[in-house]
Short mmCIF file of C-alpha atoms and ligand atoms in Angstrom, two decimals:
data_model
loop_
_atom_site.label_atom_id
_atom_site.label_comp_id
_atom_site.label_asym_id
_atom_site.label_seq_id
_atom_site.Cartn_x
_atom_site.Cartn_y
_atom_site.Cartn_z
CA MET A 1 99.36 111.69 110.76
CA GLU A 2 101.45 113.45 108.09
CA PHE A 3 102.20 110.99 105.27
CA ILE A 4 104.68 113.21 103.53
CA ASP A 5 107.22 115.77 104.70
CA PRO A 6 105.41 119.16 104.53
CA ALA A 7 108.35 120.62 102.57
CA LEU A 8 107.98 117.84 99.99
CA LEU A 9 104.26 118.51 99.74
CA ILE A 10 104.93 122.19 99.06
CA TYR A 11 107.46 121.18 96.42
CA CYS A 12 104.86 118.86 94.81
CA GLU A 13 102.25 121.65 94.78
CA ASP A 14 104.79 124.07 93.33
CA HIS A 15 105.29 121.62 90.48
CA SER A 16 101.61 120.92 89.79
CA SER A 17 99.53 123.15 87.50
CA LYS A 18 98.30 126.14 89.50
CA GLU A 19 94.88 126.33 91.14
CA ASP A 20 92.80 128.97 89.40
CA SER A 21 90.92 131.80 91.10
CA LEU A 22 87.62 129.88 91.34
CA LEU A 23 89.19 126.91 93.16
CA ARG A 24 91.01 129.33 95.47
CA LYS A 25 87.72 131.11 96.15
CA ILE A 26 85.96 127.80 96.94
CA THR A 27 88.76 126.96 99.37
CA ARG A 28 88.56 130.40 101.01
CA GLU A 29 84.77 130.38 101.35
CA THR A 30 84.70 126.79 102.57
CA GLN A 31 87.25 127.64 105.24
CA ALA A 32 85.36 130.76 106.27
CA LYS A 33 81.77 129.50 106.20
CA VAL A 34 81.51 125.72 106.23
CA MET A 35 82.01 123.04 108.86
CA MET A 36 84.97 120.67 108.48
CA PRO A 37 86.89 122.44 105.68
CA ARG A 38 89.50 119.67 105.94
CA MET A 39 87.18 117.59 103.73
CA LEU A 40 88.03 119.75 100.68
CA SER A 41 90.04 117.95 98.05
CA GLY A 42 92.63 120.70 97.64
CA HIS A 43 95.18 121.66 95.02
CA LEU A 44 97.13 118.45 94.39
CA GLN A 45 94.25 115.99 94.61
CA GLY A 46 92.01 118.30 92.59
CA LYS A 47 94.51 118.49 89.76
CA LEU A 48 94.97 114.75 89.89
CA LEU A 49 91.18 114.22 89.58
CA GLU A 50 91.14 116.54 86.57
CA LEU A 51 94.03 114.68 84.94
CA PHE A 52 92.51 111.24 85.68
CA THR A 53 89.31 112.44 84.05
CA LYS A 54 91.16 113.63 80.97
CA MET A 55 92.96 110.26 80.74
CA GLN A 56 89.77 108.28 81.25
CA ASN A 57 87.59 110.47 79.01
CA PRO A 58 84.38 109.26 80.70
CA LYS A 59 80.89 109.77 79.32
CA THR A 60 79.41 109.64 82.79
CA ILE A 61 81.04 110.28 86.16
CA LEU A 62 79.27 109.71 89.46
CA GLU A 63 80.54 111.59 92.49
CA ILE A 64 79.26 110.53 95.91
CA GLY A 65 79.85 113.49 98.27
CA THR A 66 79.83 116.93 96.57
CA TYR A 67 80.52 119.02 99.68
CA THR A 68 81.38 122.52 98.35
CA GLY A 69 82.00 121.40 94.78
CA TYR A 70 85.80 121.52 94.61
CA SER A 71 86.40 117.96 93.42
CA GLY A 72 83.30 118.04 91.21
CA ILE A 73 84.50 121.11 89.34
CA CYS A 74 87.94 119.54 88.88
CA MET A 75 86.40 116.41 87.34
CA ALA A 76 83.90 118.40 85.25
CA ARG A 77 86.85 120.33 83.82
CA GLY A 78 88.31 117.07 82.61
CA LEU A 79 85.15 115.99 80.77
CA GLY A 80 85.14 115.87 77.00
CA LYS A 81 82.29 116.88 74.71
CA GLY A 82 79.01 115.25 75.78
CA GLY A 83 80.45 114.05 79.10
CA LYS A 84 78.50 114.61 82.31
CA LEU A 85 78.97 114.52 86.04
CA ILE A 86 76.27 113.40 88.44
CA THR A 87 77.17 114.56 91.94
CA LEU A 88 75.28 113.68 95.12
CA ASP A 89 75.16 115.18 98.58
CA ILE A 90 72.83 114.88 101.53
CA ASN A 91 73.57 118.37 102.91
CA ASP A 92 71.07 120.80 101.42
CA GLU A 93 72.43 123.71 103.49
CA LEU A 94 75.27 124.00 100.99
CA GLU A 95 73.02 124.00 97.92
CA THR A 96 72.93 127.75 97.14
CA MET A 97 76.68 128.12 97.57
CA VAL A 98 77.49 125.05 95.50
CA ARG A 99 75.10 125.92 92.67
CA GLY A 100 76.75 129.35 92.59
CA PHE A 101 80.20 127.79 92.21
CA PHE A 102 78.95 125.45 89.47
CA GLU A 103 77.51 128.45 87.60
CA GLU A 104 80.78 130.35 87.98
CA SER A 105 82.72 127.39 86.61
CA GLY A 106 80.81 127.69 83.33
CA LEU A 107 80.19 123.93 83.50
CA ALA A 108 76.75 123.85 85.14
CA ASP A 109 75.24 122.29 82.00
CA LYS A 110 77.52 119.27 82.45
CA ILE A 111 76.80 118.89 86.16
CA ASP A 112 73.73 117.11 87.51
CA TYR A 113 73.77 118.02 91.22
CA ARG A 114 71.29 116.05 93.31
CA LEU A 115 70.49 116.43 96.97
CA GLY A 116 69.54 113.46 99.07
CA ASN A 117 70.87 110.28 100.59
CA ALA A 118 73.23 108.61 98.12
CA MET A 119 72.11 105.18 99.36
CA GLU A 120 68.62 106.03 98.08
CA ILE A 121 69.58 107.95 94.94
CA ILE A 122 72.13 105.54 93.44
CA PRO A 123 69.62 102.68 92.92
CA THR A 124 67.54 105.10 90.82
CA LEU A 125 70.48 105.91 88.50
CA PRO A 126 70.61 103.68 85.45
CA GLY A 127 74.34 104.10 84.69
CA PRO A 128 76.51 103.01 83.04
CA PHE A 129 79.38 104.87 84.72
CA ASP A 130 82.93 105.21 83.42
CA MET A 131 84.28 106.83 86.57
CA VAL A 132 83.03 107.03 90.17
CA PHE A 133 84.49 109.10 93.00
CA ILE A 134 83.41 107.75 96.38
CA ASP A 135 83.93 110.46 99.02
CA ALA A 136 80.86 110.57 101.31
CA ASP A 137 80.16 108.82 104.64
CA LYS A 138 82.86 106.21 105.24
CA ILE A 139 80.43 103.79 106.91
CA ASN A 140 78.76 103.21 103.54
CA TYR A 141 81.86 102.82 101.32
CA SER A 142 81.31 99.09 100.78
CA ASN A 143 77.58 99.64 100.21
CA TYR A 144 78.30 102.31 97.59
CA TYR A 145 80.72 99.96 95.88
CA GLU A 146 78.13 97.18 95.73
CA LEU A 147 75.53 99.61 94.36
CA ILE A 148 77.77 100.80 91.52
CA ILE A 149 80.00 97.89 90.51
CA ASP A 150 77.42 96.27 88.21
CA LYS A 151 76.70 99.66 86.62
CA MET A 152 80.35 100.27 85.69
CA ASN A 153 81.45 99.85 82.10
CA PRO A 154 84.42 97.50 81.65
CA GLY A 155 87.53 99.69 81.99
CA GLY A 156 85.64 102.09 84.24
CA ILE A 157 87.51 103.39 87.27
CA ILE A 158 86.38 103.77 90.84
CA LEU A 159 88.30 106.20 93.02
CA ALA A 160 87.70 106.12 96.76
CA ASP A 161 89.10 108.86 98.96
CA ASN A 162 90.44 108.77 102.54
CA VAL A 163 91.18 105.06 102.49
CA LEU A 164 94.23 105.54 104.77
CA TRP A 165 91.94 107.36 107.23
CA SER A 166 94.75 109.48 108.73
CA GLY A 167 96.74 106.31 109.32
CA LYS A 168 94.11 104.75 111.61
CA ILE A 169 93.95 101.71 109.30
CA LEU A 170 97.23 100.56 110.91
CA VAL A 171 95.79 98.55 113.78
CA ASP A 172 96.70 95.27 115.39
CA LYS A 173 94.38 92.39 114.58
CA ASN A 174 92.91 92.20 118.09
CA GLN A 175 92.79 95.94 118.76
CA ALA A 176 89.33 97.53 119.09
CA VAL A 177 88.56 99.99 116.30
CA ASP A 178 85.85 102.59 115.81
CA LYS A 179 83.05 102.09 113.27
CA ASN A 180 84.44 104.35 110.55
CA THR A 181 87.91 102.82 110.71
CA GLN A 182 86.40 99.34 110.55
CA ALA A 183 84.32 100.36 107.52
CA ILE A 184 87.43 101.59 105.70
CA LEU A 185 89.35 98.43 106.65
CA ASP A 186 86.51 96.27 105.32
CA PHE A 187 86.30 98.32 102.12
CA ASN A 188 90.03 98.05 101.40
CA THR A 189 89.98 94.29 102.06
CA MET A 190 86.94 93.83 99.85
CA ILE A 191 88.56 95.68 96.92
CA GLN A 192 91.80 93.78 97.38
CA ASN A 193 89.92 90.44 97.20
CA ASP A 194 87.47 91.31 94.43
CA PRO A 195 88.42 89.60 91.15
CA ARG A 196 86.16 92.02 89.22
CA VAL A 197 88.72 94.83 89.61
CA GLU A 198 92.45 95.52 89.49
CA ASN A 199 93.52 98.10 92.02
CA ALA A 200 96.25 100.30 93.49
CA LEU A 201 96.13 102.22 96.76
CA LEU A 202 97.85 105.55 96.17
CA PRO A 203 99.36 107.21 99.26
CA ILE A 204 98.21 110.62 98.07
CA ARG A 205 96.85 112.97 100.71
CA ASP A 206 94.63 110.72 102.91
CA GLY A 207 94.93 107.75 100.52
CA VAL A 208 93.09 107.17 97.25
CA MET A 209 92.07 103.67 96.18
CA ILE A 210 91.90 103.31 92.42
CA ALA A 211 90.07 100.24 91.16
CA ARG A 212 89.53 99.50 87.46
CA LYS A 213 86.70 97.22 86.46
CA ILE A 214 88.03 94.39 84.36
N1 LIG B 1 84.26 115.43 97.39
C1 LIG B 1 84.40 116.66 98.19
C2 LIG B 1 84.37 116.38 99.68
C3 LIG B 1 83.21 115.56 100.14
S1 LIG B 1 83.03 115.64 101.90
C4 LIG B 1 85.74 117.30 97.86
O1 LIG B 1 86.69 116.56 97.65
O2 LIG B 1 85.85 118.53 97.85
C5 LIG B 1 81.78 114.43 102.19
C6 LIG B 1 80.38 114.86 101.81
O3 LIG B 1 79.56 113.69 101.84
C7 LIG B 1 79.73 115.88 102.75
O4 LIG B 1 79.38 117.05 102.04
C8 LIG B 1 78.47 115.16 103.27
O5 LIG B 1 77.32 115.99 103.36
C9 LIG B 1 78.26 114.09 102.20
N2 LIG B 1 77.50 112.91 102.65
C10 LIG B 1 77.61 112.26 103.85
N3 LIG B 1 76.75 111.23 103.90
C11 LIG B 1 76.07 111.22 102.73
C12 LIG B 1 75.02 110.41 102.18
N4 LIG B 1 74.51 109.37 102.86
N5 LIG B 1 74.56 110.70 100.94
C13 LIG B 1 75.06 111.74 100.23
N6 LIG B 1 76.05 112.54 100.70
C14 LIG B 1 76.54 112.29 101.92
CA1 LIG B 2 87.66 113.24 100.91
#
């Protein structure tokens, strides 16, 4: 499902700070060599992540779902002095490529890239976090949220990607839904009902939930 007229999207991209050569290279190589290149954040969302980071000025960001490093590099670019990004992914086949991109970004010293199952790694991270980007397996979105919420500083923001799930969240109450769609529906409902956060669901790309810990 297209959420926005393609011509409007092009206009938006034409009026957003340009992608640099490294981000264009990551996009090119992801499309050429990696499965499911649709998962890349892309120009508009990447710039938005960078700007959010600059506005938030976090000490510590946690990213769940590195993939080929696009979104991680965008957030790392927004970090101030002393800030760091911890980014997790279960797919070790991408490691060499991703470490190469992090080196090329000149920000490798700010990026702590860990391979493994995020459900197992997060409990070992002490926090606190000022910003979290949830973008891994949809089935675990609510679990990730429960693992991080008590480790968020007050005022910390949680961003969760793909919460409109290509529009599949629009289902009738008694319609059967697949597991991933149900997980996203449950996540969105949980955030909406959680008094610990204030939130807005932004209809950007595939939907980004932004929740700020009170
Ligand atoms: N944030 C990236 C895209 C992430 S795609 C960007 O915007 O460019 C989702 C990633 O989550 C994939 O690379 C996948 O390997 C990873 N993933 C899936 N399940 C995971 C798990 N249980 N733990 C850690 N990473 C996981
Ligand atoms: Ca995503």
